[in-house]
C-alpha atoms as a PDB file:
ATOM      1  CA  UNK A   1       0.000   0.000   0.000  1.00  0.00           C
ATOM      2  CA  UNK A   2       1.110   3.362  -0.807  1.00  0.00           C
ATOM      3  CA  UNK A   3       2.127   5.582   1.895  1.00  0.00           C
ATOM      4  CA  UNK A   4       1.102   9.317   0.893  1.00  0.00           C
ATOM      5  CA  UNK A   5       2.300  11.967   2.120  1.00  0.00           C
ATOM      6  CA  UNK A   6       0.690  15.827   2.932  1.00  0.00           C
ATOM      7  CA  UNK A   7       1.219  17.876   0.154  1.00  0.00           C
ATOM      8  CA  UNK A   8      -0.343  21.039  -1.112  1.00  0.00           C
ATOM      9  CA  UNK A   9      -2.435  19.852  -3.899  1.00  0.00           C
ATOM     10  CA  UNK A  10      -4.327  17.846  -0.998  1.00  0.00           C
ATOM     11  CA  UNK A  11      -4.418  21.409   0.680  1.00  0.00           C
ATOM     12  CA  UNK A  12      -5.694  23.298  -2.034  1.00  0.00           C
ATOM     13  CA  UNK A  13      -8.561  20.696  -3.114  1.00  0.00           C
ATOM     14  CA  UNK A  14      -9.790  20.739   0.345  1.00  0.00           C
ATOM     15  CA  UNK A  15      -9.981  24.302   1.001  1.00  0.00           C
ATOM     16  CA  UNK A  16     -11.478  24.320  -2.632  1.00  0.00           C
ATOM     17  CA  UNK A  17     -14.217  21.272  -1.388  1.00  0.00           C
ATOM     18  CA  UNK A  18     -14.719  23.332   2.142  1.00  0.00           C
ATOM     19  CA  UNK A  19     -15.679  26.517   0.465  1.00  0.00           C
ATOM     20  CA  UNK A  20     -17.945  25.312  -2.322  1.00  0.00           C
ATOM     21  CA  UNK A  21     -19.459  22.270  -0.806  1.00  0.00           C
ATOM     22  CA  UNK A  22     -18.972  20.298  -3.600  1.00  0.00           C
ATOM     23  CA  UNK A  23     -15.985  18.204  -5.655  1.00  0.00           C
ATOM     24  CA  UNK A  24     -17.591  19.059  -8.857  1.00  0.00           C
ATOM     25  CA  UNK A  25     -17.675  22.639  -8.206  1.00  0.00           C
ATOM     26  CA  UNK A  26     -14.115  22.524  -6.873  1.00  0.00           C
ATOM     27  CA  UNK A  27     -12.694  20.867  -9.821  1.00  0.00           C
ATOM     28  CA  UNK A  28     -13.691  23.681 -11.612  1.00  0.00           C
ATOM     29  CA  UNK A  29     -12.054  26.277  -9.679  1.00  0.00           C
ATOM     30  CA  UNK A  30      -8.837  24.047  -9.316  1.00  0.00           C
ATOM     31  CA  UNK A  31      -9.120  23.331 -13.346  1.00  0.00           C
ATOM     32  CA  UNK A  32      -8.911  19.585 -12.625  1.00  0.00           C
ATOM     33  CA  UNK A  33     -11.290  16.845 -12.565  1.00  0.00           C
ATOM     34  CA  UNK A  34     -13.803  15.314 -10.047  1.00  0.00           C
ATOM     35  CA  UNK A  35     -12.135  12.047 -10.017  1.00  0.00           C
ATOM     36  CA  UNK A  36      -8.798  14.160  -9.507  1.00  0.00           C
ATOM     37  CA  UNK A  37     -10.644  16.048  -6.648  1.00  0.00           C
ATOM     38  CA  UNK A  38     -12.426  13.128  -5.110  1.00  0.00           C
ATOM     39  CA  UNK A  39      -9.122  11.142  -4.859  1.00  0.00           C
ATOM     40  CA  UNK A  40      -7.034  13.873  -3.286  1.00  0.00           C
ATOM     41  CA  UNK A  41      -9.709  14.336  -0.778  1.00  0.00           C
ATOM     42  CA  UNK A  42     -10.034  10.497  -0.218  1.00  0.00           C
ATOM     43  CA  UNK A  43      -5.425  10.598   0.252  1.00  0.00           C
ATOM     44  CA  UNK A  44      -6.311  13.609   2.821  1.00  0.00           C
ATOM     45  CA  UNK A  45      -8.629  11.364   4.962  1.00  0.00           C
ATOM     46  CA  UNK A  46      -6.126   8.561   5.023  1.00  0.00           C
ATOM     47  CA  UNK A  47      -3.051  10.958   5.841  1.00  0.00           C
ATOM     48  CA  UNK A  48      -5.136  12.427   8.894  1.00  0.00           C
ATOM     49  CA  UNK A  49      -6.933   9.291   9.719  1.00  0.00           C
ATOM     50  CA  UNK A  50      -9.769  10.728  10.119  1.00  0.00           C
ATOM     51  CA  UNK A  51     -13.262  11.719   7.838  1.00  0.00           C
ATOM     52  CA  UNK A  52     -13.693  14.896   6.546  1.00  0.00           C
ATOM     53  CA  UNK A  53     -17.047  14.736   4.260  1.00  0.00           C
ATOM     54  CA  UNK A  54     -20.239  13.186   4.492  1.00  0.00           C
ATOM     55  CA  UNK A  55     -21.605  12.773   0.909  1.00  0.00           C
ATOM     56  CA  UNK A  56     -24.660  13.494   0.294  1.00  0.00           C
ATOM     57  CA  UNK A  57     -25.334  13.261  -3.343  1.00  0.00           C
ATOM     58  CA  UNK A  58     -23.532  15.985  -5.672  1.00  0.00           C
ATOM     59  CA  UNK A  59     -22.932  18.049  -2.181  1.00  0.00           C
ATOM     60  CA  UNK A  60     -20.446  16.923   0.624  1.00  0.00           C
ATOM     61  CA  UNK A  61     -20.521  18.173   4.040  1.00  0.00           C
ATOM     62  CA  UNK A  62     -17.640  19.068   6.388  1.00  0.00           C
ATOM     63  CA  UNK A  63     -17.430  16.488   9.740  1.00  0.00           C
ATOM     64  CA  UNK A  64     -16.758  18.379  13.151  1.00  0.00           C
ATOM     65  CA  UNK A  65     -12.865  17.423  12.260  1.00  0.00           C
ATOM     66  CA  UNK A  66     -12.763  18.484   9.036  1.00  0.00           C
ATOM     67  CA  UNK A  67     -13.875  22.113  10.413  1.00  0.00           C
ATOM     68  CA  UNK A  68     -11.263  22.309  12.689  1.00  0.00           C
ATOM     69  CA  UNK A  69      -8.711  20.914  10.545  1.00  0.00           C
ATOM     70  CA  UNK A  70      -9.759  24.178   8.381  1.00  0.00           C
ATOM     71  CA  UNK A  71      -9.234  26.779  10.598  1.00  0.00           C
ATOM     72  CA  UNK A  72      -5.452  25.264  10.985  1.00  0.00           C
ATOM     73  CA  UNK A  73      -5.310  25.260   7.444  1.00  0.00           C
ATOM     74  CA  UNK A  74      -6.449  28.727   7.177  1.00  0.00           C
ATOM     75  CA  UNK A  75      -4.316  30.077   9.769  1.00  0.00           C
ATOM     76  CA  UNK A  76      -1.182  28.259   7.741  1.00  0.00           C
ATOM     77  CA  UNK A  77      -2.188  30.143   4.214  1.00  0.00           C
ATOM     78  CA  UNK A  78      -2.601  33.363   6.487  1.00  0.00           C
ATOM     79  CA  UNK A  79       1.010  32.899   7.298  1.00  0.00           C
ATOM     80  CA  UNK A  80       1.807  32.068   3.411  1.00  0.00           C
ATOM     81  CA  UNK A  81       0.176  35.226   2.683  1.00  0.00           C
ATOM     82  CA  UNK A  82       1.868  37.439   4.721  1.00  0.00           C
ATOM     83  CA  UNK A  83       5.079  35.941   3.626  1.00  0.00           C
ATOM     84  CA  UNK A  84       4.066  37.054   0.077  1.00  0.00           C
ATOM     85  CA  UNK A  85       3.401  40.543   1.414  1.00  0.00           C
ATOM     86  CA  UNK A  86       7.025  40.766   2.882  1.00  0.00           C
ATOM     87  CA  UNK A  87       8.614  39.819   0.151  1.00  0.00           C
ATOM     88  CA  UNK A  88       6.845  42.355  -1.937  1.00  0.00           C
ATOM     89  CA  UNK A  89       7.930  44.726   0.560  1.00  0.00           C
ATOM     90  CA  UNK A  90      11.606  43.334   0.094  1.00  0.00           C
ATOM     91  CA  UNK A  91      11.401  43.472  -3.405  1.00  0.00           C
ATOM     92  CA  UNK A  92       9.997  46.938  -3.750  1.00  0.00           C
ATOM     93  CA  UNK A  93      12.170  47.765  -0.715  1.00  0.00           C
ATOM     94  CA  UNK A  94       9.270  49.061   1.753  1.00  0.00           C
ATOM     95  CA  UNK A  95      10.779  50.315   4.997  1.00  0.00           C
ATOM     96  CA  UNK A  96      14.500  50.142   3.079  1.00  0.00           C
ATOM     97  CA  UNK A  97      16.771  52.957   3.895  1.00  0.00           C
ATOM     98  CA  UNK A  98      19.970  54.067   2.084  1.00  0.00           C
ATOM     99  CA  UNK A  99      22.450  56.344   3.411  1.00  0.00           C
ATOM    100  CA  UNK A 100      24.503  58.576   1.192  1.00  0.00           C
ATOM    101  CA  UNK A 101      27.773  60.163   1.708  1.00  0.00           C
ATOM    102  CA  UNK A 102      28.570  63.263  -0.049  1.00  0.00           C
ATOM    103  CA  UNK A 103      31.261  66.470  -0.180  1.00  0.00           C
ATOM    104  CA  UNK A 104      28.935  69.732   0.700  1.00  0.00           C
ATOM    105  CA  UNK A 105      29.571  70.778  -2.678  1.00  0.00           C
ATOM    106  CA  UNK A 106      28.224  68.013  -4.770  1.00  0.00           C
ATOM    107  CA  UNK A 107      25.452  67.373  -1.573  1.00  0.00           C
ATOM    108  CA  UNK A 108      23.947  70.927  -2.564  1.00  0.00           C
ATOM    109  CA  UNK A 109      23.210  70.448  -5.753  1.00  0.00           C
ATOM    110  CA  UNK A 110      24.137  67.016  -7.538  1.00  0.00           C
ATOM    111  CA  UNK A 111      22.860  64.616  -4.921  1.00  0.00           C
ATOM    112  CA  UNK A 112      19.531  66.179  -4.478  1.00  0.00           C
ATOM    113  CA  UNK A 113      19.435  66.073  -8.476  1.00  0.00           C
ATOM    114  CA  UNK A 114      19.688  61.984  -8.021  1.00  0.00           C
ATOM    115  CA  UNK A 115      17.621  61.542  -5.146  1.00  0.00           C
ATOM    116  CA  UNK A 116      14.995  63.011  -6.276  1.00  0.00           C
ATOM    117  CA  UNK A 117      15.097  60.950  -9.509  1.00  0.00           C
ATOM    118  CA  UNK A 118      15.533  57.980  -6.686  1.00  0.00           C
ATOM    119  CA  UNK A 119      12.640  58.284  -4.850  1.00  0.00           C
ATOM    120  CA  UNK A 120      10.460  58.830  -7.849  1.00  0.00           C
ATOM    121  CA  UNK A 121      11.330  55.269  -8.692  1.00  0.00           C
ATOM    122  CA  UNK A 122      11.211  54.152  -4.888  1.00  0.00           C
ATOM    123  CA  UNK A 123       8.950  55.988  -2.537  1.00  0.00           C
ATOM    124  CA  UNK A 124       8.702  53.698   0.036  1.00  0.00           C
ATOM    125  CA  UNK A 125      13.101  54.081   0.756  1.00  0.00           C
ATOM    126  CA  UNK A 126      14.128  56.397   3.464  1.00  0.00           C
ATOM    127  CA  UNK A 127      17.040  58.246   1.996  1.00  0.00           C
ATOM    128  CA  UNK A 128      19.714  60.142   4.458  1.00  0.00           C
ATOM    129  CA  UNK A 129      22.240  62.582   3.133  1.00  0.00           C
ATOM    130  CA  UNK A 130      25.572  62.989   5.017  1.00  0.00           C
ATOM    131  CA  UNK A 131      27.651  65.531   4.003  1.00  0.00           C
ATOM    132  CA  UNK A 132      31.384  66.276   5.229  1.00  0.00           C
ATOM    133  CA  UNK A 133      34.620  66.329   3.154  1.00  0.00           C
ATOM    134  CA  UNK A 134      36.195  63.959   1.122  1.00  0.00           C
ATOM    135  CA  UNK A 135      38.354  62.384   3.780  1.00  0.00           C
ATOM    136  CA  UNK A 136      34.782  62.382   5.935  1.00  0.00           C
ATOM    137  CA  UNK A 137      33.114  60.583   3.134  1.00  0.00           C
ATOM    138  CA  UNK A 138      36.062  57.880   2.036  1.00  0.00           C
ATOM    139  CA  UNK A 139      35.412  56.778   6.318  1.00  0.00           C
ATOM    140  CA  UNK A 140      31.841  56.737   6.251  1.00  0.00           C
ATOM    141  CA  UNK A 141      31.796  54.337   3.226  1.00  0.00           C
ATOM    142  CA  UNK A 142      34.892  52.417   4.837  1.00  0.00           C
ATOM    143  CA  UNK A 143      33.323  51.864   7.917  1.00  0.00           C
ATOM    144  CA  UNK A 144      30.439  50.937   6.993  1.00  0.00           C
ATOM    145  CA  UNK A 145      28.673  54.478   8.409  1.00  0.00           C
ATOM    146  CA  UNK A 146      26.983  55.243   4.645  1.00  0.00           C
ATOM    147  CA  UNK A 147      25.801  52.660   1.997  1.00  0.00           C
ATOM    148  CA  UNK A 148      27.291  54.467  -1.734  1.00  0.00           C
ATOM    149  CA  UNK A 149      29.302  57.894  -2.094  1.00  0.00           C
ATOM    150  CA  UNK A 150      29.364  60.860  -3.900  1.00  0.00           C
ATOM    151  CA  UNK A 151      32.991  62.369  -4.149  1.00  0.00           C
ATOM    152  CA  UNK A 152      35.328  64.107  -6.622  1.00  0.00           C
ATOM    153  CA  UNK A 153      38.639  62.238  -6.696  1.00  0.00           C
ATOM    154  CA  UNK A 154      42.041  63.202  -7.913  1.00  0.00           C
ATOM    155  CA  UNK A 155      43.546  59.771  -7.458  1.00  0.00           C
ATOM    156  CA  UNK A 156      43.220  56.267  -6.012  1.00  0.00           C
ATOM    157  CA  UNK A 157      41.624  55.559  -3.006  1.00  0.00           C
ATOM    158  CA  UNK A 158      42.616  52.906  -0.790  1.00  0.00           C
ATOM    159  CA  UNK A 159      40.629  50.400   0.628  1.00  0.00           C
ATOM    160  CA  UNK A 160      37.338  51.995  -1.114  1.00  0.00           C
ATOM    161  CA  UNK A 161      35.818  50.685  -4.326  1.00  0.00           C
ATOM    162  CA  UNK A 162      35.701  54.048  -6.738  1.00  0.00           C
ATOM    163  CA  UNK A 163      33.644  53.985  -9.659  1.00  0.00           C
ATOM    164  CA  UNK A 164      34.830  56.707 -11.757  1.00  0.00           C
ATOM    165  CA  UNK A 165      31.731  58.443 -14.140  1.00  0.00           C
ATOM    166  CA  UNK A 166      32.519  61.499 -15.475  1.00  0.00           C
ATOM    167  CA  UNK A 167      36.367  63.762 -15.440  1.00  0.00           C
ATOM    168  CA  UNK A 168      36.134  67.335 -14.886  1.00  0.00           C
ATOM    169  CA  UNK A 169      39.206  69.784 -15.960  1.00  0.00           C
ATOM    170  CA  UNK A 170      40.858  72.561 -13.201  1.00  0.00           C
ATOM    171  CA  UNK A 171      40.307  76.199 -14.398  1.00  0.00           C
ATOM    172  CA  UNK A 172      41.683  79.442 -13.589  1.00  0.00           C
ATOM    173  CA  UNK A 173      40.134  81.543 -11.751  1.00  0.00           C
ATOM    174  CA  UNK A 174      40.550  85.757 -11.671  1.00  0.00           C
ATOM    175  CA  UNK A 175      39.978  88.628 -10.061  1.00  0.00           C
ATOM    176  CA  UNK A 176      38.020  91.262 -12.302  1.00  0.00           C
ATOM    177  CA  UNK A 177      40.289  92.835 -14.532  1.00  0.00           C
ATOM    178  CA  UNK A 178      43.041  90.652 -13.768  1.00  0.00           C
ATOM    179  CA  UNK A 179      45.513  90.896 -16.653  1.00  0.00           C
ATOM    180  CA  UNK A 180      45.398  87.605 -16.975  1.00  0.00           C
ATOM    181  CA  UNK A 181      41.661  87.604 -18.237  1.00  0.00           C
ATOM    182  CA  UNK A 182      43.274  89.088 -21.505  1.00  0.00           C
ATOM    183  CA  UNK A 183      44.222  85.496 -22.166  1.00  0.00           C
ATOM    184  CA  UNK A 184      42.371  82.726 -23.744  1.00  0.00           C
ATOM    185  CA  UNK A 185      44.199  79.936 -21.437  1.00  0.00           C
ATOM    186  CA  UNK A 186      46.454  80.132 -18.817  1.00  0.00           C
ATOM    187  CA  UNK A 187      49.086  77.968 -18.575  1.00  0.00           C
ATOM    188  CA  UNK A 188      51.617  77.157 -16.137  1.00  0.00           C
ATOM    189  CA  UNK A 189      53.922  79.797 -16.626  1.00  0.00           C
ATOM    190  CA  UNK A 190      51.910  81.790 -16.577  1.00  0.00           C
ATOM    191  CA  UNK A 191      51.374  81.875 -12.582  1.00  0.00           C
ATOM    192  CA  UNK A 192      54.947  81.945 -11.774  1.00  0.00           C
ATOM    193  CA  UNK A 193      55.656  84.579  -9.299  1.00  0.00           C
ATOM    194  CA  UNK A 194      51.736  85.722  -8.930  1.00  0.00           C
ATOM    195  CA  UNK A 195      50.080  85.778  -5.890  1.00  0.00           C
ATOM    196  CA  UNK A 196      47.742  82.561  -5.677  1.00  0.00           C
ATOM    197  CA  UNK A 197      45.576  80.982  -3.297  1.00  0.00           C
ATOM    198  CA  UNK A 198      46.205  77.561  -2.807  1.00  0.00           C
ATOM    199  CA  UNK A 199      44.423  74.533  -1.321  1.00  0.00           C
ATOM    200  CA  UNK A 200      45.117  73.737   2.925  1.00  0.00           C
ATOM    201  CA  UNK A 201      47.614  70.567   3.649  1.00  0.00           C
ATOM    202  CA  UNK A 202      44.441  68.229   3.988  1.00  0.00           C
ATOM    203  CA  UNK A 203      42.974  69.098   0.659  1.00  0.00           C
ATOM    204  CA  UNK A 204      43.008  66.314  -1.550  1.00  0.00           C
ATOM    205  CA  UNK A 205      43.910  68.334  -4.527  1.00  0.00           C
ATOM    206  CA  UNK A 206      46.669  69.994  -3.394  1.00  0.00           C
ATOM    207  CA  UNK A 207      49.348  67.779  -4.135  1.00  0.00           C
ATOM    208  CA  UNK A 208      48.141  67.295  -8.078  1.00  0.00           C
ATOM    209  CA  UNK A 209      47.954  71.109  -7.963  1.00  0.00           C
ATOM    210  CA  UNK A 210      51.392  71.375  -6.773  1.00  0.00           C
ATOM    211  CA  UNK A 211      52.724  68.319  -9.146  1.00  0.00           C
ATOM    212  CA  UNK A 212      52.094  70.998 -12.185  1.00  0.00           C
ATOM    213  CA  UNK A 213      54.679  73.292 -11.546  1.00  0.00           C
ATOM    214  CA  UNK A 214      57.358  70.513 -10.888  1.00  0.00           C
ATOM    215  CA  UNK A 215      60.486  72.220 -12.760  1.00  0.00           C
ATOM    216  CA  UNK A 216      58.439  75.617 -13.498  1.00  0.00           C
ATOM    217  CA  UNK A 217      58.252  78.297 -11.581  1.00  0.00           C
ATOM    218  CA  UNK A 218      55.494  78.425  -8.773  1.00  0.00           C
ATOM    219  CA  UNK A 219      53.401  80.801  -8.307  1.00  0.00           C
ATOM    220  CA  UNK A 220      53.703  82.998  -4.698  1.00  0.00           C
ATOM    221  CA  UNK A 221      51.274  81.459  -2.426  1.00  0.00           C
ATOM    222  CA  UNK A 222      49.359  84.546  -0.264  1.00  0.00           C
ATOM    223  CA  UNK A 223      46.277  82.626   1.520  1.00  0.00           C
ATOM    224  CA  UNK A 224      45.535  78.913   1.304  1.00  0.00           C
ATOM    225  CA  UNK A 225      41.396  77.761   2.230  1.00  0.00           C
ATOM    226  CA  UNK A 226      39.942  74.217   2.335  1.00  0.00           C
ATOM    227  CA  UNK A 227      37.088  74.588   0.417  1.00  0.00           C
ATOM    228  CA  UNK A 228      36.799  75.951  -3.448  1.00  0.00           C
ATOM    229  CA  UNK A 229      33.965  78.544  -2.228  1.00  0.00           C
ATOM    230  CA  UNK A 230      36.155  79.736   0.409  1.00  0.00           C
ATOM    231  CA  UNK A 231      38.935  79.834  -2.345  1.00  0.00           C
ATOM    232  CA  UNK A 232      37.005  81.997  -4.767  1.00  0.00           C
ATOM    233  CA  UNK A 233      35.950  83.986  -2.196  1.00  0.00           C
ATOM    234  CA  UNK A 234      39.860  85.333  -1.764  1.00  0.00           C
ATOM    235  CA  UNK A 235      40.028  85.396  -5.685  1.00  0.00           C
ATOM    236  CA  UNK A 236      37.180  87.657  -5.745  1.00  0.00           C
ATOM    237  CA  UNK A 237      38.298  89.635  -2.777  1.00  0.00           C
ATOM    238  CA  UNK A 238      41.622  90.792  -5.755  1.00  0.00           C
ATOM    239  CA  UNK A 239      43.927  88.784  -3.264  1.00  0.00           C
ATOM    240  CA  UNK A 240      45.562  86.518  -6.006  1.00  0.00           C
ATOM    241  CA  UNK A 241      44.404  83.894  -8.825  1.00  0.00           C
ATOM    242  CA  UNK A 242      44.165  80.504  -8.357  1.00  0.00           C
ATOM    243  CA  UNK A 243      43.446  76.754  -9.772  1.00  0.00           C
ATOM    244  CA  UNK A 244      39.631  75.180  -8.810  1.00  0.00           C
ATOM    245  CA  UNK A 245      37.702  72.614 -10.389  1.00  0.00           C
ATOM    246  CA  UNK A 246      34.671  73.349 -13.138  1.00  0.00           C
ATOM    247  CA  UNK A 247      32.179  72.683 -10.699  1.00  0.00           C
ATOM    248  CA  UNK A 248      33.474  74.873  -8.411  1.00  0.00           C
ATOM    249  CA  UNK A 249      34.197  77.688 -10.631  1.00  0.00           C
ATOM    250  CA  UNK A 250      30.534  77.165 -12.168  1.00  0.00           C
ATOM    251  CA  UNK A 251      28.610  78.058  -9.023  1.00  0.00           C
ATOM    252  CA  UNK A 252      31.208  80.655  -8.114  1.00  0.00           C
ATOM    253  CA  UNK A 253      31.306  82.544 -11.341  1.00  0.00           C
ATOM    254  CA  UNK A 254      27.223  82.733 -10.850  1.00  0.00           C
ATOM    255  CA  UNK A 255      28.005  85.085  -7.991  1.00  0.00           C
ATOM    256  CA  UNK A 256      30.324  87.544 -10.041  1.00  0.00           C
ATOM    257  CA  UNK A 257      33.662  89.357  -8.931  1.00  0.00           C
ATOM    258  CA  UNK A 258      35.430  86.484 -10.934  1.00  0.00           C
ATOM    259  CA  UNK A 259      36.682  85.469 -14.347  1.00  0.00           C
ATOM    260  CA  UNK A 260      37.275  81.925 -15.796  1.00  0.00           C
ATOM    261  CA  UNK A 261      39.611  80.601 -17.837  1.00  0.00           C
ATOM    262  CA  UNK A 262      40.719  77.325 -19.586  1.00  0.00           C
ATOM    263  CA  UNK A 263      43.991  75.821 -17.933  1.00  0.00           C
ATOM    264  CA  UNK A 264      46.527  73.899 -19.790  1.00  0.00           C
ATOM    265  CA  UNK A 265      47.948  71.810 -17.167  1.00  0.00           C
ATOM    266  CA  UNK A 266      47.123  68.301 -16.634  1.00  0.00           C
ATOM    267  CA  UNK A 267      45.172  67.728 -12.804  1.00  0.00           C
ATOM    268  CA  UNK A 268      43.278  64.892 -13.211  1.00  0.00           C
ATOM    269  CA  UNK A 269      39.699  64.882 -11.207  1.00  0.00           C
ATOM    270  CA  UNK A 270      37.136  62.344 -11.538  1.00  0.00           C
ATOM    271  CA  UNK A 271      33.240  62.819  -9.989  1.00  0.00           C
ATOM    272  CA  UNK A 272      32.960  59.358  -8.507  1.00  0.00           C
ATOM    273  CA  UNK A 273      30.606  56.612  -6.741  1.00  0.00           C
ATOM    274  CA  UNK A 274      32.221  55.190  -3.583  1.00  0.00           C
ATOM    275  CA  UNK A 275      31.122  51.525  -2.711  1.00  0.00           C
ATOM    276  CA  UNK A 276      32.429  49.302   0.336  1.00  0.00           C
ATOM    277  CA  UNK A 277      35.161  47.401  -0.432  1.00  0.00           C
ATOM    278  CA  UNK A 278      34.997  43.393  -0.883  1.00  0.00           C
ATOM    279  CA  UNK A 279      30.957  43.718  -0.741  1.00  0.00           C
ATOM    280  CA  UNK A 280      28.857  42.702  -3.160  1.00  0.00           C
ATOM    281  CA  UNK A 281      26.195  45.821  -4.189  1.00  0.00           C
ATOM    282  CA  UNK A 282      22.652  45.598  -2.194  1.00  0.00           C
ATOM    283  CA  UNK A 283      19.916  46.096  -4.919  1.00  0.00           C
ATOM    284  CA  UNK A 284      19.060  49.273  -3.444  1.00  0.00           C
ATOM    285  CA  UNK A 285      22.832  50.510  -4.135  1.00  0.00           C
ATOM    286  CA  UNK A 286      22.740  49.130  -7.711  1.00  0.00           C
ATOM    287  CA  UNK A 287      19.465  50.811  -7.862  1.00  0.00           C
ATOM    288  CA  UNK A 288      20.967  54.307  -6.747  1.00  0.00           C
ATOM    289  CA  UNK A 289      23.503  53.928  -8.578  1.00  0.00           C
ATOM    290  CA  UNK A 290      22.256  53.369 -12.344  1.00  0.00           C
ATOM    291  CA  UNK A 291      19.846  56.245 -11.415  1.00  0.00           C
ATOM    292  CA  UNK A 292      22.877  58.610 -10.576  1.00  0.00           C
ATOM    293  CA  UNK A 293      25.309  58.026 -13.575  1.00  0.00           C
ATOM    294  CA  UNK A 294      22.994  59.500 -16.011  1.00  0.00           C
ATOM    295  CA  UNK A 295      22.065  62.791 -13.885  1.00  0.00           C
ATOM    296  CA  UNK A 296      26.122  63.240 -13.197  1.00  0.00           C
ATOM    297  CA  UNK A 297      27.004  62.860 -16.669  1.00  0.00           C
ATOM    298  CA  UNK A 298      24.372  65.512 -17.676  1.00  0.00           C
ATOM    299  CA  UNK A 299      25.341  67.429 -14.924  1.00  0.00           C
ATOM    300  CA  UNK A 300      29.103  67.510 -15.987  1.00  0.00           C
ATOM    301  CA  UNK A 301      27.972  67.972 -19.524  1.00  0.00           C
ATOM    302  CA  UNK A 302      25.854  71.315 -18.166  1.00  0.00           C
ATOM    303  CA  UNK A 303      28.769  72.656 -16.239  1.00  0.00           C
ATOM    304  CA  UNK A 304      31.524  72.427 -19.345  1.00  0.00           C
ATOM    305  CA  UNK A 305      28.736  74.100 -21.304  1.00  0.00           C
ATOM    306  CA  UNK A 306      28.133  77.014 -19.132  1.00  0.00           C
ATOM    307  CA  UNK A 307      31.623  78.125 -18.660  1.00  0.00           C
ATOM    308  CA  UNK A 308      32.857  77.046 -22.218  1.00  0.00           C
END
């Protein structure tokens, strides 16, 4: 004799049997057959030992077992049901957060850019913006603090993965009436000797600023500041010229007081996603992430455009 087991075809043809009160009219709803139905029901009995219908013609009536045995079995697809619901909340990620690390500069502008194209996509995500500078940001990501980042780069960055989208160029900037404005790129030699602002010890773009004028004259350094605001700020102020990124000289140059132009030398700066290292990508990263590469390369794309 063959020993069956509970499985969930025996399931479904007796909730199917329990709420129509009949094996024909359950076949039909379970697009078998009444012999299909009838035998299922008739493994059920055997598996629990116990009767669950009294026939009675086409119609079939539920024993005092066979009613209790349902409200189990209901409670059991309540469960399945709500598992369902989770993972519709996991795959939509309902309740999800995502933290993202950012330098103030891109945070003010960029990021909101992205996360707003984000949560279009993703309502039901939390998102949290953390803003600081770039050595701020590479330890939030590092640690574990914030999920992706949002940085400019001018060079590797240990023990973070760096996903480089889009390269911006260094500009000079100039006071008003600078006699330097009369030129249609500055170049290197060009600042030898001049008064110039330059970036503080910590900035991360000092040192590629200072690799240009290996074996050229440097410029005369009058007032160093961290930030590329705070460095236009002095340029405007007619205390000396000095080297900042396109972004920077972008939202700066909005303000007046300062003129841009082209510079030759080679500083390499990349805008950049920062991942943890050795992780695979959540989906909600991965998500983030194919959102953001479009809106920064159309944001880079904006900025070369608006100061030629």
């Amino acid at each position: 004799m063959i020993k069956h087991k509970l499985g969930i075809r025996h399931v479904e043809a007796f909730r199917a049997v329990m709420s129509s009160g009949s094996m024909t009219v359950a076949a039909r709803a379970l697009h078998t057959s009444q012999p299909q139905v009838s035998r299922l029901i008739a493994q059920l009995e055997t598996i629990t030992q116990f009767p669950l219908f009294a026939r009675n013609g086409n119609r079939v009536s539920p024993t005092e077992d066979a009613i209790r045995f349902h409200r189990e079995v209901e409670k059991t697809f309540a469960g399945i049901a709500e598992l369902e619901s989770v993972a519709a909340d996991i795959r939509s990620f309902s309740g999800a957060q995502l933290r993202v690390a950012s330098t103030a500069r891109l945070a003010g502008d960029l990021v909101v850019k992205i996360v707003t194209q984000f949560l279009a996509v993703h309502p039901e995500v939390l998102v949290s913006i953390h803003s600081g500078n770039a050595s701020d940001v590479n330890d939030w990501i590092r640690t574990g603090v914030c999920d992706v980042g949002l940085v400019l780069l001018a060079g590797a960055t240990p023990g973070i993965n760096a996903e480089h989208i889009s390269t911006l160029r260094y500009v000079a900037v100039l006071p008003k009436g600078h006699f330097l404005a009369d030129l249609k790129e500055v170049t290197p030699e060009h600042l030898g000797g001049i008064p110039f602002i330059s970036p503080t010890a910590e900035s991360l773009f000092r040192s590629p600023i200072e690799e240009v004028f290996v074996d050229k004259k440097p410029p005369r350094i009058v007032a160093k500041a961290s930030l590329g605001s705070s460095v236009c700020a002095l340029v405007r102020a007619g205390l000396g010229v000095s080297l900042v990124n396109e972004l920077a000289a972008r939202d700066e140059y909005k303000s007046g007081g300062i003129e841009i132009r082209p510079f030759s030398g080679d500083i390499p700066i990349t805008v950049s996603l920062l991942y943890r290292p050795f992780l695979a990508q959540p989906r909600l990263v991965e998500s983030f992430s194919k959102i953001a590469k479009p809106v920064i390369e159309s944001e880079i794309a904006s900025i070369k455009r608006a100061i030629g």
